[in-house]
Coordinates of C-alpha atoms and ligand atoms in Angstrom, one line a residue:
X1 CA 204.5 54.6 205.5
X2 CA 206.0 57.2 203.6
X3 CA 209.7 57.7 202.9
X4 CA 212.0 60.1 204.6
X5 CA 212.3 63.2 202.3
X6 CA 216.5 62.2 201.7
X7 CA 215.6 58.6 200.6
X8 CA 216.4 59.4 196.9
X9 CA 219.9 60.9 198.3
X10 CA 223.0 59.5 196.2
X11 CA 220.8 57.2 194.3
X12 CA 222.3 57.4 190.5
X13 CA 220.3 57.5 187.5
X14 CA 222.5 55.5 185.1
X15 CA 222.4 54.4 181.3
X16 CA 222.9 51.1 181.0
X17 CA 223.9 49.7 177.9
X18 CA 221.6 46.6 177.3
X19 CA 222.6 43.9 174.8
X20 CA 220.4 40.7 175.9
X21 CA 217.4 39.7 177.7
X22 CA 219.7 38.1 180.2
X23 CA 221.5 42.0 181.0
X24 CA 217.8 43.3 180.8
X25 CA 216.8 40.9 183.7
X26 CA 220.0 41.7 185.5
X27 CA 219.9 45.3 185.4
X28 CA 216.0 44.7 186.8
X29 CA 217.7 43.0 190.0
X30 CA 220.1 45.8 190.6
X31 CA 217.9 48.9 190.2
X32 CA 214.5 50.2 189.1
X33 CA 213.7 50.6 185.3
X34 CA 212.8 53.9 184.6
X35 CA 212.8 53.5 180.6
X36 CA 209.6 53.6 178.7
X37 CA 211.3 51.1 176.6
X38 CA 213.3 48.6 178.5
X39 CA 215.0 46.6 175.6
X40 CA 218.2 46.8 173.6
X41 CA 220.2 49.8 173.7
X42 CA 220.2 52.5 176.3
X43 CA 218.2 51.9 179.5
X44 CA 217.8 54.8 182.3
X45 CA 218.2 52.7 185.6
X46 CA 218.0 54.5 189.2
X47 CA 220.5 52.5 191.5
X48 CA 220.8 52.7 195.0
X49 CA 224.3 53.6 196.8
X50 CA 224.5 50.1 198.1
X51 CA 223.8 48.7 194.6
X52 CA 226.4 50.6 192.8
X53 CA 229.3 48.0 193.3
X54 CA 227.5 45.5 192.5
X55 CA 226.6 47.3 188.9
X56 CA 230.4 47.7 188.5
X57 CA 230.8 44.1 189.2
X58 CA 228.2 43.1 186.6
X59 CA 230.4 44.1 183.6
X60 CA 227.3 46.1 182.2
X61 CA 228.5 49.1 180.4
X62 CA 227.0 52.2 181.5
X63 CA 227.3 56.0 182.0
X64 CA 226.0 58.1 184.8
X65 CA 223.2 60.7 184.1
X66 CA 222.5 62.0 187.3
X67 CA 224.7 61.5 190.4
X68 CA 222.0 62.3 193.1
X69 CA 218.3 61.6 192.0
X70 CA 217.3 63.5 195.0
X71 CA 218.9 66.7 193.7
X72 CA 217.3 66.0 190.5
X73 CA 213.9 65.8 191.9
X74 CA 214.5 69.1 193.9
X75 CA 215.6 71.0 191.3
X76 CA 212.5 69.6 189.1
X77 CA 210.4 70.9 192.0
X78 CA 212.3 74.2 192.2
X79 CA 211.5 74.8 188.6
X80 CA 208.1 73.9 188.8
X81 CA 207.6 76.4 191.8
X82 CA 209.2 79.0 189.6
X83 CA 206.7 78.5 187.0
X84 CA 203.6 78.2 189.4
X85 CA 204.8 81.6 190.9
X86 CA 204.7 83.4 187.1
X87 CA 202.2 86.4 187.2
X88 CA 200.4 85.0 183.8
X89 CA 200.6 81.2 185.1
X90 CA 197.7 78.8 183.7
X91 CA 196.7 75.5 184.9
X92 CA 198.8 74.3 182.3
X93 CA 202.1 76.1 182.8
X94 CA 203.0 74.0 185.8
X95 CA 202.5 70.7 187.4
X96 CA 199.7 70.7 189.6
X97 CA 198.6 68.6 192.5
X98 CA 195.8 66.6 193.2
X99 CA 193.9 69.0 195.0
X100 CA 194.2 71.8 192.1
X101 CA 193.1 69.2 189.4
X102 CA 190.0 68.6 191.8
X103 CA 189.3 72.3 191.9
X104 CA 189.8 72.6 188.1
X105 CA 187.7 70.0 187.3
X106 CA 184.8 71.6 189.7
X107 CA 185.3 74.8 187.7
X108 CA 184.8 73.2 184.3
X109 CA 181.7 71.6 185.9
X110 CA 180.2 74.9 186.2
X111 CA 182.0 76.5 183.6
X112 CA 179.8 79.7 182.9
X113 CA 177.4 79.7 179.7
X114 CA 176.8 76.3 178.9
X115 CA 173.6 74.3 179.7
X116 CA 173.7 72.0 182.7
X117 CA 173.6 68.7 180.8
X118 CA 176.3 69.7 179.0
X119 CA 179.3 69.0 181.7
X120 CA 178.9 66.5 184.4
X121 CA 181.8 66.3 187.1
X122 CA 181.2 62.5 188.2
X123 CA 183.2 60.2 190.6
X124 CA 183.2 56.4 189.3
X125 CA 183.9 55.3 193.1
X126 CA 187.3 55.8 195.4
X127 CA 190.7 54.6 195.3
X128 CA 191.9 52.2 197.9
X129 CA 193.0 55.0 200.0
X130 CA 189.4 56.4 199.8
X131 CA 190.0 59.2 197.3
X132 CA 187.0 59.9 194.6
X133 CA 188.1 59.1 191.2
X134 CA 187.0 62.2 189.5
X135 CA 185.9 62.5 185.6
X136 CA 184.3 64.8 183.3
X137 CA 181.5 63.7 180.8
X138 CA 181.4 66.2 178.3
X139 CA 178.5 65.9 175.9
X140 CA 176.2 68.7 174.2
X141 CA 172.5 68.4 174.6
X142 CA 172.3 68.8 170.7
X143 CA 173.3 65.4 169.5
X144 CA 173.1 65.7 165.4
X145 CA 169.9 64.0 164.1
X146 CA 169.1 62.9 167.7
X147 CA 170.9 59.7 167.9
X148 CA 173.0 58.0 170.2
X149 CA 176.5 59.3 170.3
X150 CA 179.4 57.3 170.1
X151 CA 181.6 57.5 173.7
X152 CA 185.2 58.2 173.9
X153 CA 187.0 57.7 176.9
X154 CA 190.1 59.6 178.0
X155 CA 192.1 58.2 180.9
X156 CA 195.6 59.2 182.3
X157 CA 197.9 59.0 185.2
X158 CA 197.5 55.0 185.6
X159 CA 200.9 55.5 186.0
X160 CA 201.6 58.0 189.1
X161 CA 204.6 60.0 188.0
X162 CA 203.7 60.7 184.6
X163 CA 202.6 64.1 185.2
X164 CA 202.4 65.0 181.5
X165 CA 199.8 62.6 181.2
X166 CA 197.3 63.9 183.7
X167 CA 197.8 67.6 182.6
X168 CA 197.1 66.4 178.9
X169 CA 194.1 64.6 180.0
X170 CA 193.0 67.7 181.9
X171 CA 193.7 70.0 178.7
X172 CA 191.4 68.0 176.4
X173 CA 188.5 68.3 178.8
X174 CA 189.2 71.9 179.2
X175 CA 189.5 72.6 175.3
X176 CA 186.2 70.7 174.9
X177 CA 184.4 72.6 177.7
X178 CA 185.4 76.2 176.9
X179 CA 185.8 75.8 173.1
X180 CA 181.9 75.1 172.8
X181 CA 180.2 77.5 171.3
X182 CA 183.4 79.7 170.6
X183 CA 185.1 77.2 167.8
X184 CA 182.8 75.5 165.3
X185 CA 185.5 72.4 165.1
X186 CA 185.0 71.9 168.9
X187 CA 181.3 72.5 169.0
X188 CA 180.9 69.8 166.3
X189 CA 183.0 67.5 168.2
X190 CA 181.0 67.9 171.5
X191 CA 177.6 67.7 169.5
X192 CA 178.7 64.5 168.3
X193 CA 180.7 62.6 170.6
X194 CA 179.7 61.7 174.6
X195 CA 183.4 62.5 176.0
X196 CA 184.5 60.9 179.4
X197 CA 187.5 62.2 180.5
X198 CA 189.2 60.8 183.7
X199 CA 192.2 62.7 184.3
X200 CA 193.7 61.1 187.5
X201 CA 193.0 57.1 187.3
X202 CA 195.4 56.8 190.3
X203 CA 194.4 59.7 193.1
X204 CA 196.4 57.8 195.5
X205 CA 199.7 57.5 193.4
X206 CA 199.3 60.8 192.3
X207 CA 199.4 62.2 195.5
X208 CA 202.2 59.8 196.4
X209 CA 204.3 61.6 194.0
X210 CA 203.9 65.0 195.6
X211 CA 204.5 63.8 199.2
X212 CA 208.3 64.8 198.8
X213 CA 211.1 64.4 196.4
X214 CA 211.9 61.0 197.2
X215 CA 208.5 60.0 196.5
X216 CA 208.7 61.5 193.0
X217 CA 208.9 58.6 191.0
X218 CA 206.1 56.3 192.2
X219 CA 204.5 54.3 189.5
X220 CA 201.9 52.1 190.9
X221 CA 198.6 52.7 193.3
X222 CA 199.0 52.6 197.0
X223 CA 197.6 49.0 197.7
X224 CA 199.1 47.7 200.6
X225 CA 200.9 44.4 199.6
X226 CA 202.0 43.4 203.2
X227 CA 205.8 44.1 202.8
X228 CA 205.4 46.5 199.7
X229 CA 203.1 48.6 198.3
X230 CA 201.2 49.1 194.9
X231 CA 199.8 47.2 191.9
X232 CA 200.5 48.5 188.1
X233 CA 197.2 49.5 187.1
X234 CA 198.2 49.0 183.7
X235 CA 198.8 45.4 184.3
X236 CA 195.4 44.9 186.0
X237 CA 192.8 45.1 183.1
X238 CA 191.2 41.4 182.2
X239 CA 192.4 41.0 178.9
X240 CA 195.0 38.8 178.8
X241 CA 195.9 39.2 182.4
X242 CA 198.7 37.4 183.9
X243 CA 200.4 37.1 180.6
X244 CA 204.2 38.5 179.7
X245 CA 205.3 41.7 180.4
X246 CA 203.5 41.9 183.9
X247 CA 205.0 40.5 187.1
X248 CA 203.6 38.3 189.9
X249 CA 205.9 39.8 192.5
X250 CA 204.3 42.7 194.6
X251 CA 207.8 44.5 194.8
X252 CA 207.9 44.7 190.9
X253 CA 206.9 48.0 189.1
X254 CA 204.7 46.3 186.7
X255 CA 203.1 44.0 189.5
X256 CA 199.6 43.0 188.3
X257 CA 198.1 42.4 191.6
X258 CA 195.8 39.2 192.9
X259 CA 193.3 38.8 190.0
X260 CA 192.2 41.0 186.9
X261 CA 190.3 44.0 188.3
X262 CA 191.6 43.5 191.7
X263 CA 191.9 47.1 191.8
X264 CA 189.3 49.7 192.7
X265 CA 190.6 52.2 190.5
X266 CA 190.7 49.8 187.3
X267 CA 187.3 48.0 188.1
X268 CA 185.9 51.1 188.3
X269 CA 186.3 52.2 185.3
X270 CA 185.3 49.1 183.9
X271 CA 182.1 49.4 185.7
X272 CA 181.5 53.0 183.9
X273 CA 181.9 51.3 180.7
X274 CA 180.0 48.6 181.0
X275 CA 177.2 50.9 182.3
X276 CA 176.8 52.8 178.8
X277 CA 174.5 50.8 176.8
X278 CA 174.2 51.0 173.1
X279 CA 170.6 51.2 171.2
X280 CA 172.5 49.7 168.2
X281 CA 174.8 46.8 169.7
X282 CA 175.0 44.4 172.3
X283 CA 178.2 45.6 173.4
X284 CA 178.4 49.1 175.3
X285 CA 178.7 52.2 173.3
X286 CA 182.4 52.8 174.1
X287 CA 183.7 53.7 170.6
X288 CA 187.3 55.0 171.3
X289 CA 189.5 54.8 174.3
X290 CA 193.1 57.0 174.5
X291 CA 195.0 56.0 177.6
X292 CA 197.7 58.7 178.2
X293 CA 200.9 58.0 179.7
X294 CA 204.5 59.5 179.3
X295 CA 206.9 59.4 177.9
X296 CA 208.9 58.3 174.4
X297 CA 206.3 60.2 172.0
X298 CA 204.6 56.7 170.9
X299 CA 201.2 56.1 169.6
X300 CA 200.2 52.6 170.1
X301 CA 197.4 50.2 169.2
X302 CA 196.5 47.0 170.4
X303 CA 197.7 44.4 170.8
X304 CA 200.1 45.1 174.0
X305 CA 200.0 41.5 175.3
X306 CA 201.7 40.0 172.0
X307 CA 203.7 40.9 168.8
X308 CA 200.9 39.1 166.6
X309 CA 198.5 41.1 164.6
X310 CA 195.3 42.3 166.0
X311 CA 191.9 42.0 164.6
X312 CA 190.9 45.0 162.3
X313 CA 194.8 45.6 162.0
X314 CA 194.9 47.8 158.7
X315 CA 192.1 50.1 160.3
X316 CA 194.1 50.4 163.2
X317 CA 197.3 51.1 161.3
X318 CA 195.6 53.9 159.1
X319 CA 194.1 55.7 162.4
X320 CA 197.8 55.3 163.8
X321 CA 199.2 57.0 161.2
X322 CA 196.6 59.7 160.6
X323 CA 196.9 60.6 164.6
X324 CA 200.6 60.6 164.2
X325 CA 200.3 62.6 161.5
X326 CA 198.3 65.3 163.5
X327 CA 200.1 65.2 166.5
X328 CA 203.5 65.6 164.5
X329 CA 201.6 68.5 162.4
X330 CA 200.9 70.6 165.8
X331 CA 204.4 71.6 166.8
X332 CA 206.7 69.6 164.6
X333 CA 207.8 66.8 166.8
X334 CA 208.3 63.3 166.0
X335 CA 206.1 60.5 167.2
X336 CA 206.3 56.8 166.5
X337 CA 203.1 54.9 165.8
X338 CA 202.5 51.0 165.9
X339 CA 200.8 48.2 167.7
X340 CA 202.0 48.4 171.4
X341 CA 203.6 44.9 172.0
X342 CA 205.3 44.9 168.4
X343 CA 206.3 48.6 168.7
X344 CA 207.5 49.0 172.3
X345 CA 207.4 45.9 174.0
X346 CA 204.6 43.1 175.1
X347 CA 202.6 44.1 178.4
X348 CA 199.8 41.8 179.5
X349 CA 196.8 43.5 181.3
X350 CA 196.9 46.9 179.8
X351 CA 193.9 49.3 179.4
X352 CA 193.6 49.7 175.6
X353 CA 193.6 45.6 175.1
X354 CA 190.7 45.4 177.3
X355 CA 188.7 48.2 175.6
X356 CA 189.6 47.1 172.3
X357 CA 189.4 43.4 172.9
X358 CA 186.6 43.0 175.1
X359 CA 184.5 46.1 174.2
X360 CA 185.4 46.7 170.4
X361 CA 186.5 50.3 171.0
X362 CA 189.4 51.6 169.0
X363 CA 191.7 52.1 171.5
X364 CA 195.5 53.5 171.9
X365 CA 198.1 54.3 174.2
X366 CA 199.6 57.6 173.6
X367 CA 203.2 57.9 175.3
X368 CA 203.8 61.8 175.3
X369 CA 206.9 64.1 175.7
X370 CA 209.6 64.2 176.2
X371 CA 210.9 61.7 173.4
X372 CA 214.0 60.3 175.7
X373 CA 214.8 61.3 179.4
X374 CA 218.4 62.0 178.3
X375 CA 219.5 64.3 180.8
X376 CA 216.6 64.3 183.5
X377 CA 213.8 61.3 184.6
X378 CA 211.8 62.2 181.6
X379 CA 209.2 62.3 183.9
X380 CA 209.4 66.4 184.7
X381 CA 210.2 68.1 181.6
X382 CA 210.4 71.4 182.0
X383 CA 206.9 72.9 182.7
X384 CA 206.9 74.5 179.7
X385 CA 206.5 71.1 177.9
X386 CA 203.4 70.5 179.3
X387 CA 201.0 72.8 177.0
X388 CA 203.1 71.7 174.0
X389 CA 202.4 67.8 175.0
X390 CA 199.0 68.4 175.5
X391 CA 198.1 70.5 172.7
X392 CA 199.9 67.6 170.3
X393 CA 197.8 64.9 172.0
X394 CA 194.5 66.6 171.7
X395 CA 195.1 66.5 167.9
X396 CA 195.5 62.9 167.7
X397 CA 192.5 62.5 170.0
X398 CA 190.4 64.9 167.8
X399 CA 191.6 62.8 164.6
X400 CA 190.1 59.7 166.8
X401 CA 186.8 61.7 167.6
X402 CA 185.9 62.3 164.1
X403 CA 186.6 59.1 162.9
X404 CA 184.1 57.4 165.4
X405 CA 181.6 59.6 164.3
X406 CA 181.3 58.0 161.1
X407 CA 178.4 55.8 160.3
X408 CA 179.0 55.2 156.7
X409 CA 180.9 55.7 153.6
X410 CA 179.3 56.9 150.7
X411 CA 182.0 56.6 147.9
X412 CA 181.9 57.3 144.0
X413 CA 182.6 54.4 141.8
X414 CA 182.3 56.4 138.7
X415 CA 182.4 60.0 138.7
X416 CA 179.2 61.9 139.2
X417 CA 177.9 62.8 135.8
X418 CA 178.2 66.5 135.1
X419 CA 176.5 66.6 131.6
X420 CA 173.5 64.6 130.4
X421 CA 172.2 63.5 127.2
X422 CA 168.5 65.2 126.6
X423 CA 165.7 62.6 127.1
X424 CA 168.0 60.0 128.5
X425 CA 168.2 58.6 132.0
X426 CA 172.1 58.7 133.4
X427 CA 173.5 56.0 135.1
X428 CA 175.9 56.8 138.3
X429 CA 177.6 53.8 140.3
X430 CA 177.9 54.6 144.3
X431 CA 179.7 52.4 147.0
X432 CA 178.2 52.4 150.2
X433 CA 180.3 51.0 153.3
X434 CA 179.1 50.9 156.8
X435 CA 181.7 51.7 159.7
X436 CA 182.6 51.6 163.1
X437 CA 180.4 48.4 163.7
X438 CA 177.2 50.1 162.2
X439 CA 175.0 48.5 159.4
X440 CA 173.1 50.1 156.5
X441 CA 169.8 50.3 157.3
X442 CA 168.7 48.3 153.7
X443 CA 166.1 50.3 151.6
X444 CA 167.3 53.9 153.1
X445 CA 169.8 54.5 150.4
X446 CA 168.3 57.2 148.2
X447 CA 169.0 59.7 145.2
X448 CA 167.9 63.2 145.8
X449 CA 167.4 65.3 142.8
X450 CA 165.7 68.3 141.7
X451 CA 165.3 69.9 138.3
X452 CA 166.3 73.8 137.7
X453 CA 166.5 74.4 141.2
X454 CA 162.9 73.3 142.1
X455 CA 161.7 71.1 145.0
X456 CA 164.0 67.6 145.8
X457 CA 162.5 64.5 144.9
X458 CA 163.8 61.1 145.9
X459 CA 164.5 57.9 143.9
X460 CA 165.6 54.7 145.4
X461 CA 168.7 53.1 144.0
X462 CA 169.2 49.9 142.7
X463 CA 171.7 47.0 143.3
X464 CA 173.5 46.5 146.7
X465 CA 174.6 45.1 149.0
X466 CA 177.7 47.5 149.0
X467 CA 177.5 48.8 145.1
X468 CA 174.5 50.8 143.9
X469 CA 173.7 52.5 140.9
X470 CA 171.6 56.2 141.3
X471 CA 169.9 56.8 138.1
X472 CA 169.5 60.4 137.3
X473 CA 165.9 60.6 135.4
X474 CA 165.7 61.8 131.9
X475 CA 165.3 65.7 131.4
X476 CA 164.5 67.9 128.9
X477 CA 167.1 70.0 126.6
X478 CA 168.6 73.1 128.7
X479 CA 168.0 71.8 132.0
X480 CA 169.9 71.5 135.3
X481 CA 169.8 68.7 137.5
X482 CA 171.0 68.7 141.2
X483 CA 171.6 65.6 143.2
X484 CA 172.8 63.8 146.2
X485 CA 173.1 60.2 147.7
X486 CA 171.8 59.7 151.1
X487 CA 171.8 56.5 153.4
X488 CA 170.8 55.8 156.9
X489 CA 172.8 53.3 159.2
X490 CA 171.1 51.1 161.8
X491 CA 171.4 53.8 164.5
X492 CA 169.2 56.3 162.5
X493 CA 171.9 58.7 161.6
X494 CA 171.7 59.6 157.7
X495 CA 175.1 60.2 155.5
X496 CA 175.2 62.0 152.5
X497 CA 177.5 62.4 149.8
X498 CA 178.6 65.2 149.7
X499 CA 178.6 65.1 153.3
X500 CA 176.8 68.3 153.9
X501 CA 174.1 68.0 151.2
X502 CA 171.9 69.5 150.5
X503 CA 174.1 72.7 151.2
X504 CA 176.3 71.3 148.8
X505 CA 175.3 68.9 145.7
X506 CA 176.3 67.7 142.3
X507 CA 175.2 69.1 139.2
X508 CA 174.5 68.1 135.5
X509 CA 173.5 69.8 132.5
X510 CA 171.8 68.9 129.4
X511 CA 172.7 70.2 126.3
X512 CA 171.1 73.7 125.1
X513 CA 167.6 73.1 123.4
X514 CA 167.4 73.4 119.5
X515 CA 167.6 77.2 118.2
X516 CA 164.7 77.6 116.3
X517 CA 161.0 76.7 116.8
X518 CA 159.8 73.5 114.7
X519 CA 163.2 72.0 114.4
X520 CA 162.1 68.8 116.1
X521 CA 165.4 67.1 115.9
X522 CA 167.6 69.8 116.7
X523 CA 169.9 69.8 113.4
X524 CA 169.5 73.3 112.9
X525 CA 167.1 73.1 110.0
X526 CA 163.3 72.9 110.2
X527 CA 162.7 70.0 107.6
X528 CA 159.8 68.0 106.4
X529 CA 160.6 65.4 108.9
X530 CA 160.8 67.9 111.6
X531 CA 157.0 68.2 110.8
X532 CA 156.3 64.5 110.6
X533 CA 157.7 63.7 113.8
X534 CA 156.2 66.8 115.8
X535 CA 152.7 65.6 114.2
X536 CA 153.4 61.8 115.4
X537 CA 154.0 62.8 118.5
X538 CA 151.3 65.1 118.6
X539 CA 149.3 64.9 122.3
X540 CA 152.5 63.2 124.1
X541 CA 152.6 64.7 127.5
X542 CA 155.8 65.1 129.7
X543 CA 158.3 62.8 128.1
X544 CA 161.5 64.8 128.5
X545 CA 163.6 65.8 125.0
X546 CA 160.8 64.3 123.0
X547 CA 161.1 65.5 119.4
X548 CA 158.5 68.0 118.1
X549 CA 158.2 69.9 121.6
X550 CA 159.4 72.7 120.0
X551 CA 159.0 75.0 122.8
X552 CA 160.0 72.7 125.5
X553 CA 156.9 72.8 127.8
X554 CA 156.9 69.1 128.2
X555 CA 153.9 68.8 125.8
X556 CA 153.6 68.4 122.1
X557 CA 150.9 70.6 121.4
X558 CA 149.1 72.5 118.3
X559 CA 151.4 75.4 118.8
X560 CA 154.4 73.1 118.3
X561 CA 152.9 72.0 114.9
X562 CA 152.2 75.5 114.0
X563 CA 155.7 76.5 114.6
X564 CA 157.1 73.7 112.5
X565 CA 154.8 74.8 109.7
X566 CA 155.4 78.4 109.9
X567 CA 159.3 77.8 110.0
X568 CA 159.6 75.1 107.4
X569 CA 162.5 75.6 105.2
X570 CA 164.1 78.0 107.8
X571 CA 167.8 77.5 108.3
X572 CA 168.9 78.2 112.2
X573 CA 171.5 79.9 113.4
X574 CA 172.5 81.4 116.4
Ligands
0X9_601 O1 204.3 49.9 180.2 C1 203.3 50.3 180.2 O2 202.3 50.4 181.0 C2 203.4 51.7 179.0 N1 204.9 52.3 179.3 S1 204.9 53.4 180.6 O3 206.5 53.8 180.3 N2 204.1 54.9 180.5 O4 204.7 52.7 182.0 C3 203.0 51.0 177.9 C4 201.7 50.5 177.6 C5 202.0 50.2 176.3 N3 201.5 48.6 176.1 C6 202.7 48.0 175.6 N4 203.7 48.2 175.5 N5 202.1 46.7 175.4
ZN602 ZN1 202.7 54.7 182.1

């Protein structure tokens, strides 16, 4: 049943000052919490005309933000219609209907100039009302080094009314498809990562928010619960399902459903993920998941279901702050990062807890713009916000997409030598740490070196399992050695230090050779002891820097003895 267009008439949007859990519960009875962060402090609540007296009687402090939500919704619609009508309108300069999303996905699927395998439009199955849940798989046919790539899932609009989220998800897909082969950084991302983007997880709910102004603020899917509608898809995932911060009451906006994955929308994403096997791990190959929501400008890692610390907490915290920094740098806005339960509020059965807790993927909830819903609902900031929000979200996703490609970190424990004593080997201490669930293919770690720009040779590292010694072999005087280190991960992917070796490499030089022929010890004078050492080494071959090899050809030959004899007594200076 679709509410009449004027159902929202005279509903008030009020900001209630909440000081206790009791007050929060009371306000939840009176109206619909519109805040992304219900909790202490000001909370936006939608109040029906007949509940206003009860609100007054409750003694709660509040101020009216909007007298008539119907006119707020209508005004949003009017502004969007204006934005749509602009001559230079693009997909991202106005809010778009479900049909427009479908059309845009189809357009990207056949985007000209890209190989067929690169972009695939897929449906994971139908929603409750029978709409296909569409996504794009974006992955180039050129995986670097021909290994299996990490899978990155981007989902949006589990919550129907959060329109900026779906638009931002679509923007990510759009950038990846249209930037390939044009922007080298995007090309590298699409070569290195297999992306799955599902911009509208909840098509029925999204459709519903477009029916008329009174349906604009629908959140859940459109499951018919008998006397009411909808399951909150972001309470329906199997990790910690049924716990605090989810409701067993079908009328609640955080209704968790009758069982974990009771809803086709969530169950089919689960099946998609579980169906992406990994060659190097028993778990599916999903390595990253970002679930887009609005609003409040937050970057939230697991756990959502508890305020207790998650596994890998410092790794998640480091990534959260890198993502926040990248998101903020794009347009100078403010985002807050942290674990979801501790930073925002506890919610059980949320998507990132499942993809992190069950599959082991690095997973985040992004709450996009605006920061607060001060004067409007917060779910339809001005259409000009869409692109800004999407561009910010993209930068956070980029950080994570770059991170999940890392199999191995190769670091220097001692600095790479830049000078070598002639005739002596030099040791260089290296640390190798696998990342993202990969392992070091033991024995694959090696030093590559070349003399005076010649051919590369290879020498194994010694030590291990995490700290190694690279030994740069002894060289003649006046030589230069270039070198780099590489190691292979369990999936076959080779990592090098420096990362783009052998285009870049380290270099070290031996001191210049002694100036005069016959000066076997290089002390700038040809003395009797030089003749003796030349004679005693006569016939030695290939020993770098050996005394007596005064022409530095790697052999102490007859001509070296002659040179020493001829120059005996000479003082050498440059
Ligand atoms: O409650 C949600 O599902 C998300 N907020 S929203 O306003 N978009 O509905 C937040 C989920 C993040 N996880 C936790 N807070 N636990
Ligand atoms: Zn949401």
